[in-house]
Structure formats: structure tokens, C-alpha cells
Amino acid sequence: MIFMNKIIEKDTILYLDSKDTHVVLDINASCKVKVYHFVIDSESEIYINLNHEGAEINYYYYIINYQDHRYQINVVHHKNHTISHIYNHGVNVKNNNLHFSVNGIVPRDIVHCICNQENQIINIENGKSTICPNLLIDCYDVISNHSAYIGRFKLEELFYLESRGLSRKKAYQLLLKGFLIPIEMDLKKIENFLLEIENI
Amino acid sequence: MLEVKNLSCKVKNIDKTILSDFNLKINDGEVHVIMGPNGTGKSTLSKMIMGHYQYEIIDGQIFFNDQNITSFNTSDRAKKGIFLAMQDPTVIEGVSNSEFLKEAVGEVRGEKVNLYRFITEMNNGIENLHLSSDMLHRSINSGFSGGEKKKNEVLQLRVLKPKFIILDELDSGLDVDSLNIVCSNINQYLEENKNVSVLIITHYPRILEYIHPDYVHILNKGRIVQTGDYSLAKKIEKYGYQGINELGKNDFHE
């Protein structure tokens, strides 16, 4: 398997899509990197290496899933004072399997790091979704949080939207967009993904 | 406008009746108040009228402008012109206020939203309610203070232009100044739309100093036990619900 390898040495915003299935990001400077990764029905395997003190990654992964797929992301804090925030949102549309394996790794003797991850999968039908949120932390001086949610949209949210006149379909569309697209996102960059949401 | 006939309901999957043979008729342009101690079914009534998913009708009907809406879903009730300003408005992460309201206006009015008109309406509403303009681009009710949430409910009300308004504990979480602003906005709306009716659900008569009621009802154990005018609310403030029950034996009639 051929990985796309990117070396980053300055503040950067990256946009990835379904074609970027195998990616290695090496962050080799004290800089802030934001990655928006929008995937339609595909596998993904991502490796992020924080190779310099002060390196920071904010990774936003969004998938619309129809078949059995697996997503794996590994973040390795190779240096002190490195920061990772990993957000993974998936919508499992049909009765298939969607698996997230999310690994935050802080080796021994690496200190003062922040290693966070937030994972959510919304099942539209009766798909089997799983999340493995792994924090492999081999030292004490690290701030680390994780969360994992698999389920449906909350009925209270649907009720609120419907009580303002939105049909069930429109309410779902709004919740899906809210879940799969960050508010600050320039929609022109993800027209295909947006279209796919409207087809769910 | 709205008529609730012999309504009995319970929480789904739990065998506990909340409203029992409940009756209420609200005509065009009237302001009614439901008061009562905790746990008597006030908020349940508001949710039942809006078609909340947690409750199940055992018996009775709800009519809106002479149409039986008992089997209508929530969205269709809203499209008919019913608006529930919620006690604790729901937070919805990721969905911006502006996008949500634009969609809602389109659905309720059944036409493509004129963007210029919509933005003008929103800006006017925000200014009148002393809200920060950035709230439009934030997630629905996310990170809002209690006061901002209630103001957001009233902003939605002003933009969606309902015919029948339910205010569920509007004054909870509001300081005196915010309550004044919120109620002034509602009064202005009522002034501009004389046929609009209001149902106020409240524990305390404070809000009634701002929005004057035509009728005050006391709810107890799922049914109305007393009806009066504003003076009844003042008596509740003075004597409490327990005291009113005692007085009621001599002073009031169901």
C-alpha cells in the first residue's frame, strides 16, 4: 500500500477527501496544523507524527458510510509539549459495519503533552458501529481526554427542530450537516460531500 | 383558536396519568395562564399541545381553529401556527441559528426565503432583544446564558409569526431587565397581531405584570380546579396554592 507522506513545517490547513486513504503527516516544526478530511464510503489509515516541540494537530475526520469500512488513525507524540485534538464523526447509513480505531500514543519520557480525542458515530438504520478509543500513555505528565458515542440523533433535538415547523426530513438534514460539517467550513470546498449529505 | 376537550394523557411506557379529563378553550386574541404547583402537569400540557414524542393520549382531542389536530405531528402543528417557547430550550451543536431559522421560515411560510428580507428581520429582532449579532452564527443555544436562550425563543417567535403562542416558564432564568425586554417584544407582537392567543405556563405571577392575562387557571392533579382573572394570580402570590385551596372553598368556583 502506498502512503501519501506530507512533511509540514509551518502553520497549515489541509483538506483531504475519499481518495486520501493512506496518509502520513510528519509535523517537523513548532506549528499548528488543521486537517479537514471528508470521506464518502471508503477506508482510511492515517499516521500523524508530532516530531517537534510545540507541534499541534487538529484533525477533523468526517465519513458517510454505506458498506463495511474501517478507519484507523494513530497520533504519536514524539516530542515534549506537543498537542493533538482528534475529532471523528461518522454516519453509518445502512446496515453495515463502521469501525473507528483511534490511537493516541505518548511514549515514556515525553512530557507536558495534550492528547485528546472525540469520536461519534450516528447510525441511521441498524448498522453495527464500533469505536476503539485507545490512549497509550506511558508517562504521568500528560493531559488526555477521550469520548465515544454510538447511537442515533437525540429525539429532543428532532422535537425542537420540528416544533419550529421543520419536517422530519429537513430536521435530519440539518442535524446531519451540523454533525458532518464544521460551522466555519467554506462549503465550496466540499460540494460533493454536501451533495452526498442531501442524498442520505 | 385552541380547544382541548376531555384530554387524558400519560407518559409513554409508564402507567401514570398526568392530565385527566382536561378541558380548556382559548378564543382569538385571549391570554390565558395556567398556574399550579410542581408536578401538576403544566409543562406536559404545553408539550401535548405541541405533539411531544414522550406522551401518549389516552382520551380526548385537541382542536386548532376548529380542526382536529390530535393526530398531527409536531411539524404540522407548528406549520398551522402553534409555537412553544420552551422552558429549557434544547442545545443543538453544529447547527447554526441562522441556517436553522432560514429553513424554518421557508417551511412555515411555504415559500422560498427572500434572503434580504430574512436578514433584515433577524437583525431587527436581535437589536430589539439586545442580543449579540454573533449569536446567529453560533450553534443553536450552545453556550447561551439562560437569558440568551429565552431571548432566542422570542426571536424565533417574532420571525416565525405564530397564531398561538405557548410560553412555558418564560421567566425562569431571566433577570428583571431581560424579562422586561422579552415581554416588551411579545407585547409588541401581540399589539401588531390582535388575533394571536397566548397560553402562559408559570409558577409565579411576576410575568403577568408584563403580559396581562384575561383568564387565570389553577391546575392541580392534571385538571383545572379554579378559574379567575388576574386577581386570582395575586391571591396565589399572597396565600400560596395551599392557602388558595382553603380560601377557594368559600371564594371561588370551578
Coordinates of C-alpha atoms in Angstrom, one line a residue:
Chain A
M1 CA 0.0 0.0 0.0
I2 CA 1.4 3.4 -0.9
F3 CA 1.1 6.1 1.7
M4 CA 0.9 9.8 0.9
N5 CA 3.6 11.3 3.0
K6 CA 3.4 15.0 3.9
I7 CA 6.1 16.9 5.8
I8 CA 4.8 20.1 7.4
E9 CA 7.0 22.8 8.8
K10 CA 4.6 25.8 9.1
D11 CA 1.0 26.6 10.1
T12 CA -1.1 24.8 7.6
I13 CA -4.8 23.9 6.8
L14 CA -5.1 20.7 4.8
Y15 CA -8.2 19.4 3.0
L16 CA -8.4 15.7 2.3
D17 CA -11.1 13.6 0.7
S18 CA -12.0 10.0 -0.1
K19 CA -9.0 9.5 -2.4
D20 CA -6.6 10.1 0.5
T21 CA -7.0 6.7 2.0
H22 CA -3.4 6.2 3.3
V23 CA -1.7 9.3 4.8
V24 CA 1.3 10.0 6.9
L25 CA 1.8 13.5 8.3
D26 CA 5.1 14.5 9.8
I27 CA 4.9 17.7 11.6
N28 CA 8.5 18.8 12.0
A29 CA 8.2 22.3 13.4
S30 CA 6.5 24.2 16.2
C31 CA 3.4 25.0 14.2
K32 CA -0.3 24.5 14.2
V33 CA -1.9 22.1 11.6
K34 CA -5.6 21.7 10.9
V35 CA -6.8 18.9 8.7
Y36 CA -10.3 18.5 7.4
H37 CA -10.8 15.0 6.0
F38 CA -14.2 14.3 4.2
V39 CA -14.7 10.7 3.2
I40 CA -17.6 9.0 1.4
D41 CA -17.8 5.3 1.8
S42 CA -14.1 4.4 2.0
E43 CA -11.3 3.0 4.3
S44 CA -8.8 5.4 5.8
E45 CA -5.5 4.8 7.6
I46 CA -3.8 7.8 8.9
Y47 CA -0.5 8.3 10.8
I48 CA 0.5 11.6 12.4
N49 CA 3.9 12.1 13.9
L50 CA 4.5 15.1 16.1
N51 CA 8.2 15.4 15.7
H52 CA 9.0 18.8 17.1
E53 CA 8.3 20.6 20.4
G54 CA 5.2 22.8 20.1
A55 CA 3.8 20.9 17.2
E56 CA 0.0 20.8 17.2
I57 CA -2.5 18.8 15.1
N58 CA -6.3 19.4 15.0
Y59 CA -7.7 16.6 12.8
Y60 CA -11.3 16.6 11.8
Y61 CA -12.5 13.4 10.1
Y62 CA -16.0 13.0 8.7
I63 CA -17.3 9.9 6.9
I64 CA -20.6 9.0 5.3
N65 CA -20.6 5.2 5.3
Y66 CA -22.6 2.7 3.2
Q67 CA -20.5 -0.5 3.3
D68 CA -18.3 -2.3 5.8
H69 CA -15.4 0.1 6.5
R70 CA -12.6 0.7 8.9
Y71 CA -10.9 3.9 9.8
Q72 CA -7.7 4.0 11.8
I73 CA -5.7 7.0 13.0
N74 CA -2.5 6.9 15.0
V75 CA -1.1 10.0 16.6
V76 CA 2.4 9.7 18.1
H77 CA 3.8 12.4 20.3
H78 CA 7.5 12.1 19.7
K79 CA 8.4 15.3 21.5
N80 CA 7.5 17.2 24.7
H81 CA 4.9 20.0 24.6
T82 CA 3.0 18.6 21.6
I83 CA -0.7 18.8 21.2
S84 CA -3.3 16.6 19.4
H85 CA -7.0 17.1 19.1
I86 CA -8.7 14.4 17.0
Y87 CA -12.4 14.7 16.1
N88 CA -14.0 11.8 14.3
H89 CA -17.6 11.9 13.2
G90 CA -19.2 9.1 11.2
V91 CA -22.7 8.5 9.8
N92 CA -23.4 4.8 9.2
V93 CA -26.3 5.0 6.7
K94 CA -27.1 1.3 6.0
N95 CA -27.0 -1.9 8.0
N96 CA -23.2 -2.2 7.7
N97 CA -20.1 -2.1 9.9
L98 CA -18.2 1.1 10.6
H99 CA -15.2 0.8 12.8
F100 CA -13.1 3.6 14.3
S101 CA -9.7 2.7 15.8
V102 CA -8.3 5.9 17.3
N103 CA -4.9 5.7 18.9
G104 CA -3.2 8.5 20.8
I105 CA 0.4 7.5 21.8
V106 CA 2.6 9.2 24.3
P107 CA 5.8 7.2 24.8
R108 CA 7.8 7.1 28.1
D109 CA 9.8 10.3 29.0
I110 CA 7.7 12.5 26.7
V111 CA 6.0 15.1 29.0
H112 CA 3.7 18.2 29.0
C113 CA 1.6 16.9 26.1
I114 CA -2.1 17.2 25.4
C115 CA -3.6 14.2 23.7
N116 CA -7.4 14.4 23.2
Q117 CA -9.9 12.6 21.0
E118 CA -13.7 12.8 20.5
N119 CA -15.5 10.1 18.5
Q120 CA -19.1 9.8 17.4
I121 CA -21.0 7.5 15.1
I122 CA -24.6 8.1 14.2
N123 CA -26.5 5.0 13.0
I124 CA -29.3 5.9 10.6
E125 CA -30.5 2.3 10.2
N126 CA -29.3 -0.7 12.2
G127 CA -25.7 -0.7 11.3
K128 CA -23.1 -2.2 13.6
S129 CA -20.7 0.5 14.6
T130 CA -17.7 0.2 16.9
I131 CA -15.2 2.7 18.3
C132 CA -11.9 1.7 20.0
P133 CA -10.6 4.9 21.6
N134 CA -7.1 4.0 22.7
L135 CA -4.9 6.2 24.8
L136 CA -1.5 4.6 25.1
I137 CA 0.2 6.9 27.6
D138 CA 3.4 5.8 29.2
C139 CA 4.1 8.8 31.4
Y140 CA 2.3 10.8 34.1
D141 CA 2.6 14.4 32.9
V142 CA 0.0 14.4 30.1
I143 CA -3.4 15.9 29.8
S144 CA -5.6 13.5 27.9
N145 CA -9.4 13.1 27.3
H146 CA -11.5 10.9 25.2
S147 CA -15.1 10.3 24.4
A148 CA -17.0 7.9 22.3
Y149 CA -20.7 7.9 21.3
I150 CA -22.6 5.5 19.1
G151 CA -26.3 5.9 18.6
R152 CA -28.9 8.0 16.9
F153 CA -29.8 11.7 16.9
K154 CA -31.5 12.7 20.1
L155 CA -35.2 12.8 19.9
E156 CA -35.2 16.0 21.9
E157 CA -33.2 17.7 19.1
L158 CA -35.6 16.5 16.5
F159 CA -38.6 17.7 18.5
Y160 CA -37.0 21.1 18.9
L161 CA -36.4 21.5 15.2
E162 CA -39.9 20.1 14.3
S163 CA -41.6 22.4 16.8
R164 CA -40.4 25.2 14.5
G165 CA -42.1 23.7 11.5
L166 CA -39.3 21.7 10.0
S167 CA -40.3 18.3 8.6
R168 CA -38.6 15.2 9.9
K169 CA -36.6 15.0 6.7
K170 CA -35.4 18.7 6.9
A171 CA -34.7 18.3 10.6
Y172 CA -32.5 15.2 9.8
Q173 CA -30.7 17.1 7.0
L174 CA -29.9 20.0 9.4
L175 CA -28.6 17.6 12.1
L176 CA -26.5 15.7 9.5
K177 CA -25.0 18.9 8.2
G178 CA -24.3 20.1 11.8
F179 CA -22.7 16.7 12.6
L180 CA -20.6 16.3 9.4
I181 CA -19.6 19.9 8.6
P182 CA -17.9 22.3 10.9
I183 CA -19.7 25.6 11.2
E184 CA -16.6 27.6 10.0
M185 CA -16.2 25.4 6.8
D186 CA -16.2 27.0 3.4
L187 CA -18.9 24.9 1.7
K188 CA -17.4 25.5 -1.8
K189 CA -14.5 23.2 -0.8
I190 CA -16.8 20.2 -0.1
E191 CA -19.6 20.4 -2.7
N192 CA -19.6 16.6 -3.4
F193 CA -19.7 15.8 0.3
L194 CA -22.5 18.3 0.8
L195 CA -24.5 16.7 -2.1
E196 CA -24.0 13.3 -0.5
I197 CA -25.4 14.5 2.8
E198 CA -28.5 15.7 1.0
N199 CA -28.9 12.2 -0.5
I200 CA -28.8 10.4 2.8
Chain B
M1 CA -58.5 29.3 18.3
L2 CA -57.5 26.3 20.6
E3 CA -59.8 23.9 22.3
V4 CA -58.7 21.0 24.4
K5 CA -61.6 18.5 25.0
N6 CA -61.6 15.9 27.7
L7 CA -57.9 15.3 27.3
S8 CA -56.3 12.5 29.3
C9 CA -52.7 11.5 28.7
K10 CA -49.8 9.6 30.2
V11 CA -46.1 9.2 29.7
K12 CA -45.3 6.5 27.1
N13 CA -44.5 3.1 28.5
I14 CA -45.3 4.3 32.1
D15 CA -48.6 3.7 33.6
K16 CA -49.1 7.1 35.1
T17 CA -51.8 9.5 34.0
I18 CA -50.7 13.1 34.0
L19 CA -53.6 15.1 32.5
S20 CA -57.1 13.8 33.4
D21 CA -60.2 14.8 31.6
F22 CA -58.6 18.2 30.9
N23 CA -60.7 20.9 29.2
L24 CA -59.6 24.4 28.0
K25 CA -60.9 26.8 25.4
I26 CA -58.9 29.8 24.2
N27 CA -60.5 32.2 21.8
D28 CA -58.8 34.5 19.3
G29 CA -56.8 37.3 21.0
E30 CA -57.1 35.9 24.5
V31 CA -54.3 35.5 27.0
H32 CA -54.7 32.5 29.4
V33 CA -52.5 31.5 32.3
I34 CA -52.1 28.1 33.8
M35 CA -50.6 28.2 37.3
G36 CA -50.0 25.4 39.7
P37 CA -47.6 23.7 42.0
N38 CA -44.7 21.5 40.7
G39 CA -45.7 18.2 39.1
T40 CA -49.3 19.0 38.3
G41 CA -48.9 18.7 34.5
K42 CA -48.4 22.2 33.4
S43 CA -45.4 21.5 31.1
T44 CA -47.0 18.3 30.0
L45 CA -50.0 20.3 28.7
S46 CA -47.7 22.5 26.7
K47 CA -45.8 19.6 25.2
M48 CA -49.1 17.7 24.5
I49 CA -50.4 20.7 22.5
M50 CA -47.1 20.6 20.5
G51 CA -47.2 16.8 20.0
H52 CA -44.3 15.8 22.1
Y53 CA -43.0 12.2 21.5
Q54 CA -42.8 11.3 25.2
Y55 CA -46.6 11.5 25.8
E56 CA -49.5 9.4 24.8
I57 CA -53.1 10.4 24.5
I58 CA -55.5 8.1 26.4
D59 CA -58.6 10.0 25.5
G60 CA -59.8 13.4 24.3
Q61 CA -59.0 15.8 21.4
I62 CA -57.2 19.0 20.6
F63 CA -58.7 21.4 18.1
F64 CA -57.0 24.3 16.5
N65 CA -59.1 26.7 14.5
D66 CA -61.9 24.1 14.5
Q67 CA -59.6 21.4 13.0
N68 CA -58.9 18.3 15.0
I69 CA -55.1 18.2 15.3
T70 CA -54.8 15.4 17.8
S71 CA -53.1 13.1 15.3
F72 CA -51.0 15.8 13.7
N73 CA -47.2 15.5 14.0
T74 CA -45.2 18.3 15.7
S75 CA -44.1 19.9 12.4
D76 CA -47.6 20.1 11.1
R77 CA -48.8 21.7 14.3
A78 CA -46.1 24.3 14.0
K79 CA -47.0 25.0 10.4
K80 CA -50.6 25.6 11.5
G81 CA -49.3 28.4 13.7
I82 CA -48.6 26.9 17.1
F83 CA -45.4 28.0 18.8
L84 CA -44.0 26.6 22.0
A85 CA -41.4 28.8 23.8
M86 CA -39.7 26.1 25.8
Q87 CA -38.7 26.2 29.5
D88 CA -35.3 24.8 28.8
P89 CA -34.5 25.3 25.1
T90 CA -32.6 22.4 23.5
V91 CA -28.9 22.8 22.6
I92 CA -28.0 21.6 19.2
E93 CA -24.3 21.6 18.4
G94 CA -23.2 22.2 14.9
V95 CA -26.4 23.7 13.5
S96 CA -26.2 27.5 13.3
N97 CA -29.1 29.7 14.4
S98 CA -29.3 31.5 11.1
E99 CA -29.4 28.3 9.0
F100 CA -32.0 26.7 11.2
L101 CA -34.2 29.8 11.2
K102 CA -33.9 30.3 7.5
E103 CA -35.0 26.7 6.9
A104 CA -37.8 27.0 9.5
V105 CA -39.1 30.3 7.9
G106 CA -39.2 28.6 4.5
E107 CA -41.1 25.6 5.8
V108 CA -43.6 27.6 7.9
R109 CA -44.3 30.2 5.2
G110 CA -44.2 27.6 2.4
E111 CA -42.1 29.8 0.1
K112 CA -38.5 30.4 -0.8
V113 CA -37.0 32.7 1.7
N114 CA -36.1 36.2 0.5
L115 CA -32.6 36.4 1.9
Y116 CA -32.5 40.2 2.2
R117 CA -35.9 40.3 4.0
F118 CA -34.8 37.5 6.3
I119 CA -31.6 39.1 7.3
T120 CA -33.3 42.4 7.9
E121 CA -35.9 40.7 10.1
M122 CA -33.2 38.9 12.0
N123 CA -31.1 42.0 12.5
N124 CA -34.2 43.9 13.8
G125 CA -35.1 41.1 16.1
I126 CA -31.6 40.8 17.5
E127 CA -31.5 44.6 18.1
N128 CA -34.9 44.7 19.8
L129 CA -33.9 41.8 22.1
H130 CA -30.5 43.2 22.9
L131 CA -28.8 40.1 21.6
S132 CA -25.3 39.9 20.2
S133 CA -25.3 39.6 16.4
D134 CA -22.7 36.8 16.5
M135 CA -25.4 34.5 18.0
L136 CA -26.7 34.0 14.5
H137 CA -23.6 32.1 13.5
R138 CA -23.3 30.1 16.7
S139 CA -24.8 26.6 17.3
I140 CA -28.5 26.6 18.5
N141 CA -28.5 27.6 22.1
S142 CA -24.9 26.4 22.6
G143 CA -23.0 28.4 25.2
F144 CA -26.0 30.7 25.6
S145 CA -26.8 32.0 29.1
G146 CA -30.3 31.3 30.5
G147 CA -31.4 34.8 29.4
E148 CA -30.0 34.4 25.9
K149 CA -31.8 31.1 25.4
K150 CA -35.2 32.7 26.3
K151 CA -34.4 35.7 24.1
N152 CA -33.6 33.3 21.2
E153 CA -37.0 31.7 21.7
V154 CA -38.7 35.1 21.4
L155 CA -36.5 35.9 18.3
Q156 CA -37.8 32.7 16.7
L157 CA -41.3 33.6 17.6
R158 CA -41.0 37.1 16.0
V159 CA -39.6 35.6 12.8
L160 CA -42.0 32.6 12.5
K161 CA -45.1 34.7 13.3
P162 CA -47.3 32.1 15.0
K163 CA -51.0 32.4 15.7
F164 CA -50.9 30.7 19.0
I165 CA -48.1 31.0 21.5
I166 CA -47.3 28.9 24.5
L167 CA -44.9 30.4 26.9
D168 CA -43.6 27.6 29.2
E169 CA -41.9 29.2 32.3
L170 CA -40.7 32.1 30.2
D171 CA -39.5 34.0 33.3
S172 CA -37.3 31.2 34.7
G173 CA -33.6 32.1 34.2
L174 CA -34.4 35.8 33.3
D175 CA -33.3 38.8 35.4
V176 CA -35.6 41.7 35.7
D177 CA -34.2 43.7 32.8
S178 CA -34.2 40.7 30.5
L179 CA -37.7 39.8 31.5
N180 CA -38.8 43.4 30.6
I181 CA -37.1 43.2 27.2
V182 CA -38.6 39.7 26.4
C183 CA -42.1 40.7 27.5
S184 CA -42.0 44.0 25.6
N185 CA -41.1 42.1 22.5
I186 CA -44.0 39.7 23.0
N187 CA -46.4 42.6 23.8
Q188 CA -45.3 44.4 20.7
Y189 CA -46.0 41.2 18.6
L190 CA -49.5 40.9 20.2
E191 CA -50.1 44.6 19.6
E192 CA -49.3 44.0 15.9
N193 CA -51.3 40.8 15.7
K194 CA -54.5 41.3 17.6
N195 CA -55.9 37.8 16.9
V196 CA -52.9 35.9 18.3
S197 CA -53.7 34.0 21.5
V198 CA -51.3 33.1 24.3
L199 CA -51.1 30.4 26.9
I200 CA -48.7 31.2 29.7
I201 CA -47.4 28.4 31.9
T202 CA -46.0 29.7 35.1
H203 CA -45.4 29.2 38.8
Y204 CA -45.2 32.8 39.7
P205 CA -47.3 35.8 38.8
R206 CA -44.3 38.0 38.1
I207 CA -44.6 37.6 34.3
L208 CA -48.2 38.6 34.5
E209 CA -47.2 42.1 35.5
Y210 CA -45.8 42.4 32.0
I211 CA -48.2 40.3 29.9
H212 CA -51.7 40.9 31.2
P213 CA -53.9 37.8 31.3
D214 CA -57.7 37.6 30.5
Y215 CA -58.0 34.3 32.4
V216 CA -56.0 32.6 35.2
H217 CA -56.5 28.8 35.7
I218 CA -55.1 26.7 38.6
L219 CA -54.1 23.3 37.6
N220 CA -54.0 20.5 40.2
K221 CA -53.6 16.8 39.7
G222 CA -54.0 17.1 35.9
R223 CA -57.2 19.2 35.8
I224 CA -58.2 22.8 36.2
V225 CA -59.7 23.3 39.6
Q226 CA -60.2 27.1 39.6
T227 CA -60.5 29.8 37.1
G228 CA -60.5 33.6 37.6
D229 CA -58.9 36.8 36.4
Y230 CA -55.6 38.4 37.3
S231 CA -56.7 38.8 40.9
L232 CA -56.5 35.1 41.3
A233 CA -52.8 35.1 40.4
K234 CA -52.3 37.9 43.0
K235 CA -54.1 35.7 45.6
I236 CA -51.8 32.8 44.8
E237 CA -48.8 35.1 45.3
K238 CA -50.2 36.1 48.7
Y239 CA -51.5 32.9 50.0
G240 CA -49.8 30.2 48.0
Y241 CA -51.5 27.2 46.4
Q242 CA -52.3 25.6 49.7
G243 CA -53.9 28.8 51.0
I244 CA -55.9 29.3 47.8
N245 CA -57.3 25.8 48.2
E246 CA -58.5 26.7 51.7
L247 CA -59.9 30.1 50.5
G248 CA -61.3 28.5 47.4
K249 CA -63.8 26.6 49.4
N250 CA -65.5 30.0 50.0
D251 CA -64.4 32.4 47.4
F252 CA -64.1 30.6 44.1
H253 CA -66.0 28.3 41.9
E254 CA -64.6 25.8 39.4

